[in-house]
Coordinates of C-alpha atoms in Angstrom, one line a residue:
Chain A
M1160 CA 1.3 18.0 -31.5
A1161 CA -1.5 15.6 -31.9
S1162 CA -5.2 15.0 -31.8
I1163 CA -6.8 12.8 -29.1
S1164 CA -9.6 10.3 -29.7
M1165 CA -11.5 8.5 -27.0
R1166 CA -13.8 5.8 -28.3
N1167 CA -16.2 4.0 -26.0
L1168 CA -13.8 4.5 -23.1
V1169 CA -14.8 2.7 -19.9
K1170 CA -13.0 2.9 -16.5
H1171 CA -14.0 0.7 -13.6
Y1172 CA -12.7 0.6 -10.0
G1173 CA -13.8 -2.8 -8.9
D1174 CA -17.5 -3.0 -9.7
F1175 CA -17.9 0.8 -9.8
A1176 CA -17.9 2.4 -13.2
V1177 CA -16.2 5.8 -12.8
I1178 CA -16.5 6.3 -16.6
P1179 CA -19.3 4.1 -17.9
G1180 CA -18.6 4.8 -21.6
L1181 CA -17.2 7.9 -23.1
N1182 CA -16.6 9.3 -26.6
L1183 CA -14.6 12.4 -27.2
E1184 CA -12.6 13.8 -30.1
I1185 CA -10.1 16.6 -29.4
P1186 CA -8.5 18.0 -32.6
D1187 CA -4.9 19.0 -32.9
H1188 CA -4.1 22.5 -31.3
E1189 CA -7.3 22.7 -29.4
F1190 CA -7.5 23.9 -25.7
V1191 CA -10.1 21.7 -24.1
V1192 CA -11.3 22.2 -20.5
L1193 CA -12.9 19.3 -18.7
V1194 CA -15.2 20.8 -16.0
G1195 CA -17.5 19.3 -13.5
P1196 CA -18.1 18.8 -9.8
S1197 CA -15.8 16.7 -7.6
G1198 CA -16.1 13.0 -8.4
C1199 CA -17.4 13.5 -11.9
G1200 CA -14.5 11.6 -13.4
K1201 CA -12.6 14.5 -15.1
S1202 CA -9.3 13.9 -13.2
T1203 CA -9.6 10.1 -13.9
L1204 CA -10.0 10.9 -17.6
L1205 CA -6.9 13.1 -17.5
R1206 CA -4.9 10.4 -15.7
I1207 CA -6.0 7.9 -18.3
L1208 CA -4.8 10.2 -21.0
A1209 CA -1.5 10.6 -19.1
G1210 CA -1.1 6.8 -18.8
L1211 CA -1.3 6.9 -15.0
E1212 CA -4.5 4.9 -15.0
T1213 CA -5.4 2.0 -17.2
V1214 CA -8.4 1.8 -19.5
T1215 CA -10.9 -0.9 -18.6
E1216 CA -12.5 -1.0 -22.1
G1217 CA -12.5 1.1 -25.2
D1218 CA -9.8 2.8 -27.3
L1219 CA -7.6 5.8 -26.6
F1220 CA -5.7 7.3 -29.5
I1221 CA -3.1 10.0 -29.4
G1222 CA -2.4 11.1 -32.9
E1223 CA -2.6 8.0 -35.0
D1224 CA -1.4 5.7 -32.2
R1225 CA -3.6 3.5 -30.0
V1226 CA -2.0 4.1 -26.6
N1227 CA -4.1 1.9 -24.3
G1228 CA -1.2 -0.2 -23.1
V1229 CA 1.6 2.4 -23.5
P1230 CA 3.1 3.5 -20.2
A1231 CA 3.2 7.2 -19.2
S1232 CA 6.9 7.4 -19.8
K1233 CA 6.5 6.6 -23.5
R1234 CA 3.5 8.7 -24.4
D1235 CA 5.3 12.0 -24.9
I1236 CA 2.8 13.9 -22.8
A1237 CA 3.6 16.7 -20.3
M1238 CA 1.5 17.2 -17.2
V1239 CA 1.1 20.0 -14.7
F1240 CA -0.1 18.6 -11.4
Q1241 CA -2.4 20.2 -8.8
D1242 CA 0.4 20.2 -6.2
Y1243 CA 3.0 20.9 -9.0
A1244 CA 4.9 17.7 -8.0
L1245 CA 8.3 19.4 -8.4
Y1246 CA 11.3 17.3 -7.4
P1247 CA 12.3 18.8 -4.0
H1248 CA 15.9 17.7 -4.2
M1249 CA 16.6 19.4 -7.5
T1250 CA 17.0 23.0 -8.5
V1251 CA 14.6 24.7 -10.8
R1252 CA 17.1 24.2 -13.7
Q1253 CA 17.4 20.5 -12.8
N1254 CA 13.6 20.1 -12.5
M1255 CA 13.2 21.5 -16.0
A1256 CA 16.0 19.6 -17.5
F1257 CA 15.1 16.2 -16.0
A1258 CA 12.7 15.0 -18.7
L1259 CA 15.1 16.0 -21.4
E1260 CA 18.0 14.1 -19.7
M1261 CA 15.7 11.1 -19.6
R1262 CA 15.4 11.3 -23.3
G1263 CA 19.1 11.4 -23.8
M1264 CA 19.2 15.0 -25.1
G1265 CA 22.6 16.7 -25.4
K1266 CA 23.6 19.2 -22.7
D1267 CA 23.8 22.2 -25.0
E1268 CA 20.3 21.5 -26.3
I1269 CA 19.0 21.1 -22.8
E1270 CA 20.6 24.3 -21.6
Q1271 CA 19.1 26.1 -24.6
R1272 CA 15.6 24.8 -24.1
V1273 CA 15.6 25.4 -20.3
N1274 CA 16.8 29.0 -20.8
R1275 CA 14.1 29.6 -23.5
A1276 CA 11.3 28.3 -21.3
A1277 CA 12.6 30.2 -18.3
E1278 CA 12.6 33.4 -20.4
L1279 CA 9.1 32.7 -21.6
L1280 CA 7.8 32.2 -18.0
D1281 CA 10.0 34.9 -16.5
I1282 CA 11.7 32.5 -14.0
R1283 CA 15.3 32.9 -15.1
Q1284 CA 16.3 34.4 -11.8
Y1285 CA 15.1 31.3 -9.9
L1286 CA 16.9 28.7 -12.0
D1287 CA 19.4 27.8 -9.3
R1288 CA 16.9 27.8 -6.4
R1289 CA 15.2 24.7 -4.9
P1290 CA 11.4 24.5 -5.0
K1291 CA 11.0 25.1 -1.3
A1292 CA 12.6 28.5 -1.8
L1293 CA 9.8 29.6 -4.2
S1294 CA 6.3 31.0 -3.7
G1295 CA 3.2 29.1 -4.8
G1296 CA 3.0 31.2 -8.0
Q1297 CA 6.7 30.7 -8.8
R1298 CA 6.4 26.9 -8.3
Q1299 CA 3.4 26.9 -10.6
R1300 CA 5.5 28.6 -13.3
V1301 CA 8.3 26.1 -12.8
A1302 CA 5.8 23.2 -13.2
M1303 CA 4.7 24.8 -16.5
G1304 CA 8.3 25.3 -17.5
R1305 CA 9.0 21.7 -16.8
A1306 CA 6.2 20.8 -19.2
I1307 CA 6.9 23.2 -22.0
V1308 CA 10.7 22.5 -22.3
R1309 CA 9.7 19.1 -23.6
D1310 CA 7.7 20.3 -26.5
P1311 CA 5.3 17.4 -26.0
K1312 CA 2.5 16.1 -28.2
V1313 CA -0.1 17.1 -25.6
F1314 CA -0.2 19.2 -22.4
L1315 CA -2.3 18.0 -19.5
F1316 CA -3.2 20.3 -16.6
D1317 CA -4.8 18.8 -13.4
E1318 CA -6.4 21.8 -11.6
P1319 CA -3.1 23.6 -11.5
L1320 CA -4.6 26.9 -10.2
S1321 CA -6.5 25.6 -7.2
N1322 CA -3.6 26.2 -4.8
L1323 CA -3.2 29.8 -5.7
D1324 CA -4.9 32.8 -4.2
A1325 CA -7.7 34.6 -6.2
K1326 CA -5.5 37.4 -7.6
L1327 CA -2.7 35.1 -8.7
R1328 CA -5.1 32.6 -10.1
A1329 CA -6.5 35.3 -12.4
Q1330 CA -3.0 36.3 -13.5
V1331 CA -1.8 32.7 -14.1
R1332 CA -5.1 31.9 -15.9
A1333 CA -4.4 34.7 -18.4
E1334 CA -0.7 33.5 -18.7
I1335 CA -1.8 29.9 -19.5
K1336 CA -4.3 31.2 -22.1
A1337 CA -1.6 33.4 -23.7
L1338 CA 0.9 30.5 -23.6
S1339 CA -1.6 28.1 -25.3
Q1340 CA -2.0 30.7 -28.1
Q1341 CA 1.7 30.9 -28.5
L1342 CA 2.6 27.2 -28.3
R1343 CA -0.4 26.0 -30.4
T1344 CA -0.2 22.5 -28.8
T1345 CA -3.2 20.3 -27.9
M1346 CA -4.0 21.1 -24.2
V1347 CA -6.4 19.4 -21.9
F1348 CA -7.2 21.3 -18.7
V1349 CA -9.2 19.9 -15.8
T1350 CA -10.9 22.2 -13.3
H1351 CA -14.0 22.4 -11.2
D1352 CA -14.1 26.1 -11.6
Q1353 CA -16.5 27.1 -14.3
I1354 CA -14.8 30.6 -14.6
E1355 CA -11.5 29.0 -15.5
A1356 CA -13.3 26.8 -18.1
M1357 CA -15.1 29.8 -19.6
T1358 CA -12.1 32.1 -19.8
M1359 CA -9.6 29.6 -21.1
A1360 CA -11.2 27.0 -23.3
D1361 CA -11.6 26.7 -27.0
R1362 CA -14.2 24.0 -26.1
I1363 CA -15.6 23.0 -22.8
V1364 CA -16.5 19.4 -21.8
V1365 CA -19.0 19.4 -19.0
M1366 CA -19.0 16.1 -17.0
K1367 CA -21.2 14.6 -14.4
S1368 CA -20.9 11.0 -12.9
G1369 CA -18.4 10.1 -15.6
V1370 CA -20.8 11.1 -18.4
I1371 CA -20.3 14.0 -20.8
Q1372 CA -23.2 16.3 -20.5
Q1373 CA -22.3 18.8 -23.2
V1374 CA -19.3 19.6 -25.4
G1375 CA -19.2 23.1 -26.9
T1376 CA -17.6 26.5 -27.1
P1377 CA -17.9 28.6 -23.9
E1378 CA -20.6 30.6 -25.7
E1379 CA -22.5 27.5 -26.6
V1380 CA -22.6 25.9 -23.1
Y1381 CA -23.5 29.3 -21.7
E1382 CA -26.2 30.3 -24.2
Q1383 CA -27.6 26.9 -25.2
P1384 CA -27.1 24.5 -22.2
A1385 CA -28.0 21.0 -23.2
N1386 CA -29.7 20.3 -19.8
R1387 CA -30.5 21.6 -16.4
F1388 CA -27.2 20.4 -15.0
V1389 CA -25.1 22.3 -17.5
A1390 CA -27.3 25.3 -17.2
G1391 CA -26.9 25.3 -13.4
F1392 CA -23.1 24.5 -13.4
I1393 CA -22.0 27.1 -15.9
G1394 CA -22.5 30.7 -14.9
S1395 CA -22.1 32.5 -11.6
P1396 CA -24.3 33.1 -9.7
A1397 CA -26.1 30.0 -11.0
M1398 CA -29.2 30.1 -13.2
N1399 CA -32.6 30.4 -11.4
F1400 CA -34.9 27.5 -12.0
I1401 CA -38.7 28.1 -11.5
P1402 CA -41.2 25.2 -11.8
V1403 CA -43.8 26.1 -14.4
T1404 CA -46.6 24.6 -16.6
V1405 CA -47.8 25.9 -19.9
D1406 CA -51.0 27.9 -19.6
G1407 CA -52.4 29.5 -22.8
A1408 CA -49.7 31.7 -24.3
G1409 CA -47.8 31.9 -21.0
L1410 CA -46.2 29.9 -18.2
R1411 CA -48.0 29.4 -14.9
M1412 CA -45.8 29.4 -11.8
E1413 CA -46.6 27.6 -8.6
D1414 CA -48.0 30.7 -7.0
D1415 CA -50.5 30.8 -10.0
R1416 CA -49.0 33.9 -11.5
I1417 CA -48.8 33.8 -15.2
L1418 CA -45.6 34.8 -17.1
N1419 CA -46.4 36.1 -20.5
T1420 CA -43.8 34.4 -22.8
A1421 CA -44.5 36.5 -25.9
G1422 CA -41.0 37.6 -27.1
I1423 CA -39.2 35.7 -24.3
F1424 CA -38.5 32.4 -26.1
S1425 CA -37.1 32.3 -29.6
R1426 CA -39.8 29.8 -30.6
E1427 CA -43.5 29.3 -29.9
L1428 CA -44.5 26.9 -27.1
Q1429 CA -45.5 23.6 -28.6
D1430 CA -48.6 21.5 -27.8
A1431 CA -46.4 18.8 -26.5
D1432 CA -45.0 21.2 -23.9
K1433 CA -48.5 21.6 -22.4
T1434 CA -48.6 18.2 -20.8
R1435 CA -45.1 18.4 -19.3
K1436 CA -43.9 19.6 -16.0
L1437 CA -41.3 22.2 -16.9
E1438 CA -38.7 24.4 -15.3
L1439 CA -38.0 27.9 -16.5
G1440 CA -34.3 28.8 -16.4
I1441 CA -33.3 32.4 -16.2
R1442 CA -29.7 33.6 -15.5
P1443 CA -29.4 36.4 -12.9
E1444 CA -28.0 38.7 -15.6
H1445 CA -30.9 38.0 -17.9
F1446 CA -33.5 39.7 -15.9
T1447 CA -34.4 43.2 -17.0
V1448 CA -35.9 45.8 -14.8
A1449 CA -39.3 46.7 -16.4
A1450 CA -41.1 49.2 -14.2
G1451 CA -44.5 49.9 -15.7
D1452 CA -44.5 46.9 -17.9
P1453 CA -47.8 45.0 -17.3
D1454 CA -46.1 41.7 -18.1
A1455 CA -43.3 42.1 -15.6
I1456 CA -43.2 40.0 -12.4
K1457 CA -43.2 42.0 -9.1
V1458 CA -40.8 40.6 -6.6
D1459 CA -39.9 41.7 -3.0
I1460 CA -36.2 42.0 -2.4
H1461 CA -34.9 40.6 0.8
L1462 CA -31.2 40.7 0.3
V1463 CA -28.9 43.0 -1.6
E1464 CA -25.2 42.2 -2.5
P1465 CA -23.4 45.2 -4.1
L1466 CA -20.5 43.9 -6.3
G1467 CA -19.4 47.4 -7.5
S1468 CA -20.0 46.9 -11.2
D1469 CA -23.3 45.1 -10.6
T1470 CA -25.7 44.5 -7.7
L1471 CA -27.2 41.1 -6.9
V1472 CA -30.7 41.2 -5.5
H1473 CA -32.2 38.2 -3.8
F1474 CA -36.0 37.5 -3.8
K1475 CA -38.5 34.7 -3.7
L1476 CA -40.2 33.8 -7.0
A1477 CA -43.0 31.3 -6.7
G1478 CA -41.5 30.1 -3.4
I1479 CA -38.0 29.6 -5.0
E1480 CA -35.0 31.6 -3.9
A1481 CA -33.9 33.6 -6.9
I1482 CA -31.2 36.1 -7.8
A1483 CA -31.1 38.9 -10.4
R1484 CA -28.1 41.0 -11.4
V1485 CA -29.1 44.7 -11.8
S1486 CA -27.4 48.0 -12.3
P1487 CA -25.9 49.5 -9.1
D1488 CA -27.4 52.8 -10.2
L1489 CA -30.9 51.5 -9.1
R1490 CA -29.6 51.4 -5.5
P1491 CA -32.0 48.6 -4.5
K1492 CA -32.6 48.0 -0.7
P1493 CA -34.1 45.1 1.2
G1494 CA -37.8 45.5 1.3
D1495 CA -38.1 47.2 -2.1
R1496 CA -40.5 45.9 -4.6
M1497 CA -39.0 45.5 -8.1
A1498 CA -40.6 44.7 -11.5
L1499 CA -38.5 42.1 -13.4
K1500 CA -38.9 40.4 -16.8
P1501 CA -36.7 37.8 -18.5
A1502 CA -34.7 39.4 -21.3
S1503 CA -35.9 38.6 -24.8
G1504 CA -34.6 35.3 -26.1
K1505 CA -32.5 34.5 -23.0
A1506 CA -34.8 32.3 -21.0
H1507 CA -34.6 28.5 -21.1
L1508 CA -37.1 25.7 -20.6
F1509 CA -36.2 22.3 -19.2
D1510 CA -38.2 19.1 -18.8
A1511 CA -38.6 18.9 -15.0
E1512 CA -38.2 15.1 -15.0
T1513 CA -35.4 14.4 -17.4
G1514 CA -33.7 17.8 -17.1
E1515 CA -33.2 18.0 -20.8
A1516 CA -33.4 21.4 -22.4
I1517 CA -36.4 22.0 -24.6
H1518 CA -35.3 24.0 -27.7
Chain B
M1289 CA -6.7 30.1 33.6
T1290 CA -4.6 29.7 36.8
E1291 CA -5.8 26.2 37.3
V1292 CA -4.8 25.2 33.8
S1293 CA -1.3 26.6 34.1
E1294 CA -0.9 24.9 37.5
T1295 CA -1.8 21.5 36.0
D1296 CA 0.6 22.2 33.1
R1297 CA 3.3 22.9 35.6
W1298 CA 2.7 19.7 37.4
M1299 CA 2.6 17.8 34.2
G1300 CA 5.9 19.4 33.2
R1301 CA 7.5 18.3 36.5
L1302 CA 6.1 14.8 36.2
N1303 CA 7.5 14.6 32.6
T1304 CA 10.9 15.7 33.9
V1305 CA 10.9 13.1 36.7
L1306 CA 9.8 10.3 34.2
L1307 CA 12.5 11.3 31.7
I1308 CA 15.2 11.3 34.4
L1309 CA 13.9 7.9 35.6
A1310 CA 13.9 6.5 32.1
G1311 CA 17.4 7.9 31.5
V1312 CA 18.7 6.3 34.7
I1313 CA 17.2 3.0 33.8
V1314 CA 18.7 3.1 30.3
I1315 CA 22.1 4.5 31.2
T1316 CA 22.8 2.5 34.5
P1317 CA 23.8 -0.8 32.8
T1318 CA 26.1 1.1 30.4
V1319 CA 27.8 3.1 33.1
W1320 CA 28.1 -0.1 35.2
M1321 CA 29.7 -1.9 32.3
I1322 CA 32.2 0.9 31.7
L1323 CA 33.1 1.4 35.4
S1324 CA 33.5 -2.4 35.9
S1325 CA 35.9 -2.6 33.0
F1326 CA 38.3 -0.5 35.0
K1327 CA 37.9 -2.6 38.2
F1328 CA 39.7 -5.8 39.2
S1329 CA 37.5 -8.9 38.9
H1330 CA 36.8 -9.3 42.6
E1331 CA 35.7 -5.6 42.8
V1332 CA 33.2 -6.1 40.0
T1333 CA 31.2 -8.6 42.0
A1334 CA 31.8 -7.0 45.4
Y1335 CA 28.7 -6.3 47.5
P1336 CA 27.8 -3.6 48.2
P1337 CA 29.0 -2.3 44.8
K1338 CA 32.0 0.1 45.0
L1339 CA 31.4 3.4 43.3
F1340 CA 34.8 4.8 44.3
F1341 CA 37.8 2.6 43.4
T1342 CA 41.3 2.9 42.0
P1343 CA 40.9 2.4 38.2
T1344 CA 43.0 -0.1 36.4
L1345 CA 43.7 -0.9 32.7
A1346 CA 44.6 -4.5 33.6
N1347 CA 41.5 -5.9 32.0
Y1348 CA 42.2 -4.1 28.7
A1349 CA 45.8 -5.3 28.9
T1350 CA 44.7 -8.9 29.5
L1351 CA 42.2 -8.6 26.7
S1352 CA 44.9 -7.6 24.1
E1353 CA 47.3 -10.3 25.4
T1354 CA 44.9 -13.3 25.6
T1355 CA 42.5 -12.6 22.7
P1356 CA 43.1 -11.7 19.0
F1357 CA 40.8 -8.8 19.6
L1358 CA 41.7 -6.9 16.5
H1359 CA 41.1 -10.0 14.3
Y1360 CA 37.6 -10.5 15.9
G1361 CA 37.0 -6.8 15.4
F1362 CA 37.8 -7.1 11.8
N1363 CA 35.4 -10.1 11.5
S1364 CA 32.7 -8.1 13.2
I1365 CA 33.2 -5.2 10.8
V1366 CA 33.2 -7.5 7.7
V1367 CA 30.0 -9.4 8.8
T1368 CA 28.2 -6.3 10.0
A1369 CA 29.1 -4.0 7.1
S1370 CA 28.4 -6.7 4.5
S1371 CA 25.0 -7.7 6.1
T1372 CA 24.1 -4.1 6.4
A1373 CA 24.9 -3.4 2.8
L1374 CA 23.0 -6.6 1.7
G1375 CA 20.1 -5.6 3.9
M1376 CA 20.1 -2.1 2.3
L1377 CA 20.5 -3.5 -1.2
L1378 CA 17.5 -5.8 -0.8
G1379 CA 15.4 -3.7 1.7
A1380 CA 15.4 -0.3 0.1
P1381 CA 13.9 -1.5 -3.2
A1382 CA 11.5 -3.8 -1.3
A1383 CA 10.3 -0.8 0.8
F1384 CA 9.9 1.3 -2.3
V1385 CA 7.9 -1.3 -4.1
A1386 CA 5.7 -2.0 -1.0
S1387 CA 5.1 1.8 -0.7
W1388 CA 4.5 2.3 -4.5
T1389 CA 2.1 -0.7 -4.9
R1390 CA 0.6 -0.3 -1.4
I1391 CA 1.1 -4.1 -1.0
T1392 CA 2.6 -4.4 2.4
W1393 CA 2.1 -8.1 3.2
P1394 CA 5.6 -9.1 2.0
A1395 CA 7.0 -6.5 4.4
I1396 CA 4.9 -8.0 7.2
V1397 CA 6.3 -11.4 6.4
T1398 CA 9.9 -10.1 6.8
L1399 CA 8.9 -8.5 10.1
V1400 CA 7.5 -11.8 11.3
A1401 CA 10.7 -13.5 10.3
R1402 CA 12.6 -10.8 12.3
M1403 CA 10.4 -11.2 15.4
A1404 CA 10.7 -15.0 15.4
P1405 CA 13.3 -16.3 17.8
G1406 CA 16.7 -16.8 16.1
T1407 CA 16.9 -20.4 17.4
L1408 CA 14.0 -21.2 15.1
F1409 CA 16.2 -20.6 12.1
L1410 CA 19.4 -21.9 13.6
L1411 CA 19.0 -25.6 13.1
P1412 CA 17.8 -25.5 9.5
W1413 CA 20.5 -23.0 8.6
Y1414 CA 23.2 -25.1 10.4
V1415 CA 22.2 -28.1 8.3
M1416 CA 21.9 -26.1 5.1
F1417 CA 25.3 -24.4 5.5
R1418 CA 27.0 -27.6 6.6
H1419 CA 25.7 -29.3 3.4
A1420 CA 27.0 -26.4 1.4
G1421 CA 30.3 -26.5 3.2
M1422 CA 29.9 -22.9 4.4
I1423 CA 30.1 -23.4 8.2
G1424 CA 32.7 -21.0 9.5
S1425 CA 32.6 -18.8 6.4
Y1426 CA 31.9 -15.1 6.3
W1427 CA 29.1 -15.8 3.9
S1428 CA 27.1 -17.9 6.3
L1429 CA 27.2 -15.1 8.8
I1430 CA 26.5 -12.3 6.3
L1431 CA 23.5 -14.1 4.8
T1432 CA 22.0 -14.9 8.2
H1433 CA 22.6 -11.4 9.5
A1434 CA 20.8 -10.0 6.4
V1435 CA 17.7 -11.6 7.9
I1436 CA 18.1 -9.2 10.8
T1437 CA 19.1 -6.1 8.8
M1438 CA 16.7 -6.3 5.9
P1439 CA 13.4 -6.1 7.9
I1440 CA 14.8 -3.1 9.8
V1441 CA 15.7 -1.4 6.5
I1442 CA 12.3 -2.1 5.1
W1443 CA 10.3 -0.9 8.1
V1444 CA 12.4 2.2 8.7
L1445 CA 12.2 3.2 5.0
L1446 CA 8.5 2.4 4.4
P1447 CA 7.1 5.6 6.1
F1448 CA 9.9 7.7 4.4
F1449 CA 8.7 6.5 0.9
D1450 CA 5.1 6.8 1.9
N1451 CA 5.8 10.4 2.9
I1452 CA 6.8 11.4 -0.6
P1453 CA 3.8 12.8 -2.5
R1454 CA 2.6 10.2 -5.1
S1455 CA 2.4 13.0 -7.6
V1456 CA 6.2 13.4 -7.6
F1457 CA 6.6 9.7 -8.7
E1458 CA 3.8 10.3 -11.3
A1459 CA 5.5 13.4 -12.6
A1460 CA 8.7 11.3 -13.0
Q1461 CA 6.7 8.7 -14.9
V1462 CA 5.3 11.3 -17.2
D1463 CA 8.8 12.8 -17.6
G1464 CA 9.9 9.5 -19.1
C1465 CA 11.4 7.5 -16.1
S1466 CA 11.2 3.8 -15.8
P1467 CA 10.3 2.5 -12.3
F1468 CA 13.9 1.7 -11.6
R1469 CA 15.0 5.2 -12.6
I1470 CA 12.3 6.7 -10.4
F1471 CA 13.7 4.7 -7.5
R1472 CA 17.3 5.7 -8.2
R1473 CA 16.9 9.4 -9.3
I1474 CA 13.8 10.5 -7.3
A1475 CA 12.9 8.2 -4.4
L1476 CA 16.4 7.4 -3.0
P1477 CA 17.7 11.0 -2.8
L1478 CA 14.4 12.0 -1.1
V1479 CA 14.8 9.4 1.6
S1480 CA 18.5 10.0 2.3
S1481 CA 18.0 10.6 6.0
G1482 CA 15.9 7.4 6.2
L1483 CA 18.7 5.5 4.5
A1484 CA 21.2 6.8 7.1
V1485 CA 18.8 5.9 10.0
S1486 CA 18.1 2.4 8.6
A1487 CA 21.8 1.8 7.9
I1488 CA 22.8 2.7 11.4
L1489 CA 20.0 0.7 13.0
A1490 CA 20.8 -2.3 10.8
F1491 CA 24.5 -2.0 11.7
V1492 CA 23.8 -1.8 15.4
F1493 CA 21.4 -4.8 15.4
S1494 CA 23.8 -6.9 13.3
W1495 CA 26.9 -5.9 15.3
N1496 CA 25.2 -7.0 18.6
Y1497 CA 23.7 -10.2 17.3
F1498 CA 25.2 -13.1 19.1
L1499 CA 23.5 -16.4 18.4
F1500 CA 24.2 -17.0 14.7
A1501 CA 27.9 -16.0 15.1
L1502 CA 28.2 -18.4 18.1
V1503 CA 27.0 -21.4 16.1
L1504 CA 27.9 -20.6 12.4
S1505 CA 31.4 -19.1 12.9
N1506 CA 34.8 -20.8 13.6
S1507 CA 37.9 -19.4 15.3
D1508 CA 38.8 -17.6 12.1
T1509 CA 35.5 -15.9 11.5
K1510 CA 34.3 -15.4 15.1
T1511 CA 32.8 -12.0 15.7
L1512 CA 33.6 -9.8 18.8
I1513 CA 30.3 -10.5 20.4
A1514 CA 30.7 -14.3 20.1
A1515 CA 34.3 -14.0 21.2
S1516 CA 33.3 -12.2 24.4
F1517 CA 31.7 -15.5 25.4
N1518 CA 35.2 -16.9 26.0
F1519 CA 35.4 -14.9 29.2
I1520 CA 32.5 -16.9 30.7
G1521 CA 34.1 -20.1 32.0
E1522 CA 32.4 -23.2 33.4
G1523 CA 33.8 -22.7 36.9
S1524 CA 34.4 -19.0 37.0
T1525 CA 33.9 -15.9 34.9
N1526 CA 36.4 -13.1 34.3
W1527 CA 34.0 -10.3 34.9
G1528 CA 36.6 -7.6 34.5
G1529 CA 37.7 -8.9 31.1
L1530 CA 34.1 -9.5 30.0
M1531 CA 33.2 -5.9 30.9
A1532 CA 36.3 -4.5 29.1
A1533 CA 35.4 -6.6 26.0
A1534 CA 31.8 -5.4 26.3
T1535 CA 32.9 -1.8 26.5
L1536 CA 35.0 -2.0 23.4
I1537 CA 32.2 -3.9 21.6
A1538 CA 29.6 -1.3 22.5
L1539 CA 31.9 1.6 21.5
P1540 CA 31.3 1.7 17.7
P1541 CA 27.5 1.6 17.9
L1542 CA 27.5 4.2 20.7
I1543 CA 29.8 6.6 18.8
L1544 CA 27.7 6.1 15.6
A1545 CA 24.5 6.8 17.4
T1546 CA 25.9 9.9 19.1
I1547 CA 27.1 11.3 15.8
V1548 CA 23.8 10.9 14.0
Q1549 CA 21.4 11.2 16.9
R1550 CA 19.5 14.1 15.4
W1551 CA 18.8 12.1 12.2
L1552 CA 18.1 9.0 14.2
I1553 CA 15.4 10.8 16.3
S1554 CA 13.7 12.5 13.3
G1555 CA 13.8 9.2 11.4
L1556 CA 12.3 7.2 14.2
T1557 CA 9.7 9.8 14.9
L1558 CA 8.6 9.8 11.3
G1559 CA 8.2 6.0 11.5
A1560 CA 6.2 6.4 14.6
V1561 CA 3.8 9.0 13.1
K1562 CA 3.4 7.4 9.7
G1563 CA 3.8 3.7 10.5

């Protein structure tokens, strides 16, 4: 078990800086999820941690040791790969025992550890099978088993759920979360799926173009996004962004309608805000239906998506395609007019040019 | 719908005809060689060729009486097996490293060396081995034949190694393996069919290589293929004896190829697709 420290970490491929300069501290025992769109550098960062990619500049510490030049084989790190990367010519038992053999562990100890991990992951009955005789979910478990038998300093997961179907993904997600609580080892998990990030992480690191956009608990990145990118990336369906300008005590939308902001933001609008071009961010679930409220915005629904527990209604707001999550009891239909209002304290303002959140 | 199936049918027939044609072209010399080995010398060169004749074992009898055939066979086995082993020993790690590092130019250099005519190397090698006092030794033949076997091994194995997902090697790295252990414990077992294919091809090419053995061997180390040259005289050629010798020489590679033909085809196809 160990903490991880990345200080001014830079990674170049030729002239291209995949990671232009990154600082991140991961304390011991923490489950950190690196999340971001494809090409944001999250997998590169994980591979740097594993020792599968070199660091161009900066320092990488695992525990007290600077590991920049330490090969993967000497880092005492376990990794679960996206395609599981099981050894096809070995049985499940041999796959799990391999790393322990490489470390010169005794046969009895290996047997004991493999059996304990197999018990934990419920794969005892598959121990003598080859990977090709296993389903995707079973292979995924074996890959995890191969990692946990080692009792490593750090676990790394590189999008290990992306090859599973939706139902299995949810199940394995829960299993990994439970496992992390049981093992109490530092874990770094890479995904592009914000739901995986939200449900599993102690802390989420949101990345874009090799740069950390925000580090925080799932609640923090959801409720107080640092910028428009984080606000749009975390949450499903994504946050609605409406271009606005400050007008008196309210916000003027591009169709000249005024949204009364009294009670919507947790602070008063500042004078400085009045000269800026802004974007109002409202999550679909943070609209309230406010029939009869004079401050509510009237919208015309043109699409309805019933989800069972909720219903998504699509409408245009100041020319922008927007979505609200409402109660299915309202039974909205396309063509209906609905009065909506941002929930108190749940709306966000962003600088339209820089994308930075205005708190 | 009918038009398509009619076209398919004609394409199928054309394929069959082409396959038969290719088969006939490939098999005819071999059949000719085997049949001729059971004919008397004057019948071998008779025109028009005789398809129906009284078979004789006289050529095989002459062969065993006039030539130390078993000794030459032993020489061939020593040279071929050793050069194949040497080619595998050098070629398999070379192919693995070329695949791992994605640096293939050294492999291309070996291929160029293989494609260059043997006569290009012959003179420098002759001078070199003469200075080293190795003319007529097994080693001169084994080393020169390794130039034939190693490129074959590299180029057959390269697509096999390329075909292994890179993440499997990376998992082994993370599991604590050194590059050599990855090669031995992970890569080699996963390319076992490639190893078999490359070994067989290397064996066949080395077994059939004539030029180096002709110049670098002596009467003690002469290989079968070089010894068969004895049947071609200045004034006349003992065609029957030559065909009997050729039949016996061709037998081991033919048997080998027949036994492992399934592996051979899948191995060569993989090379064709990935290479």
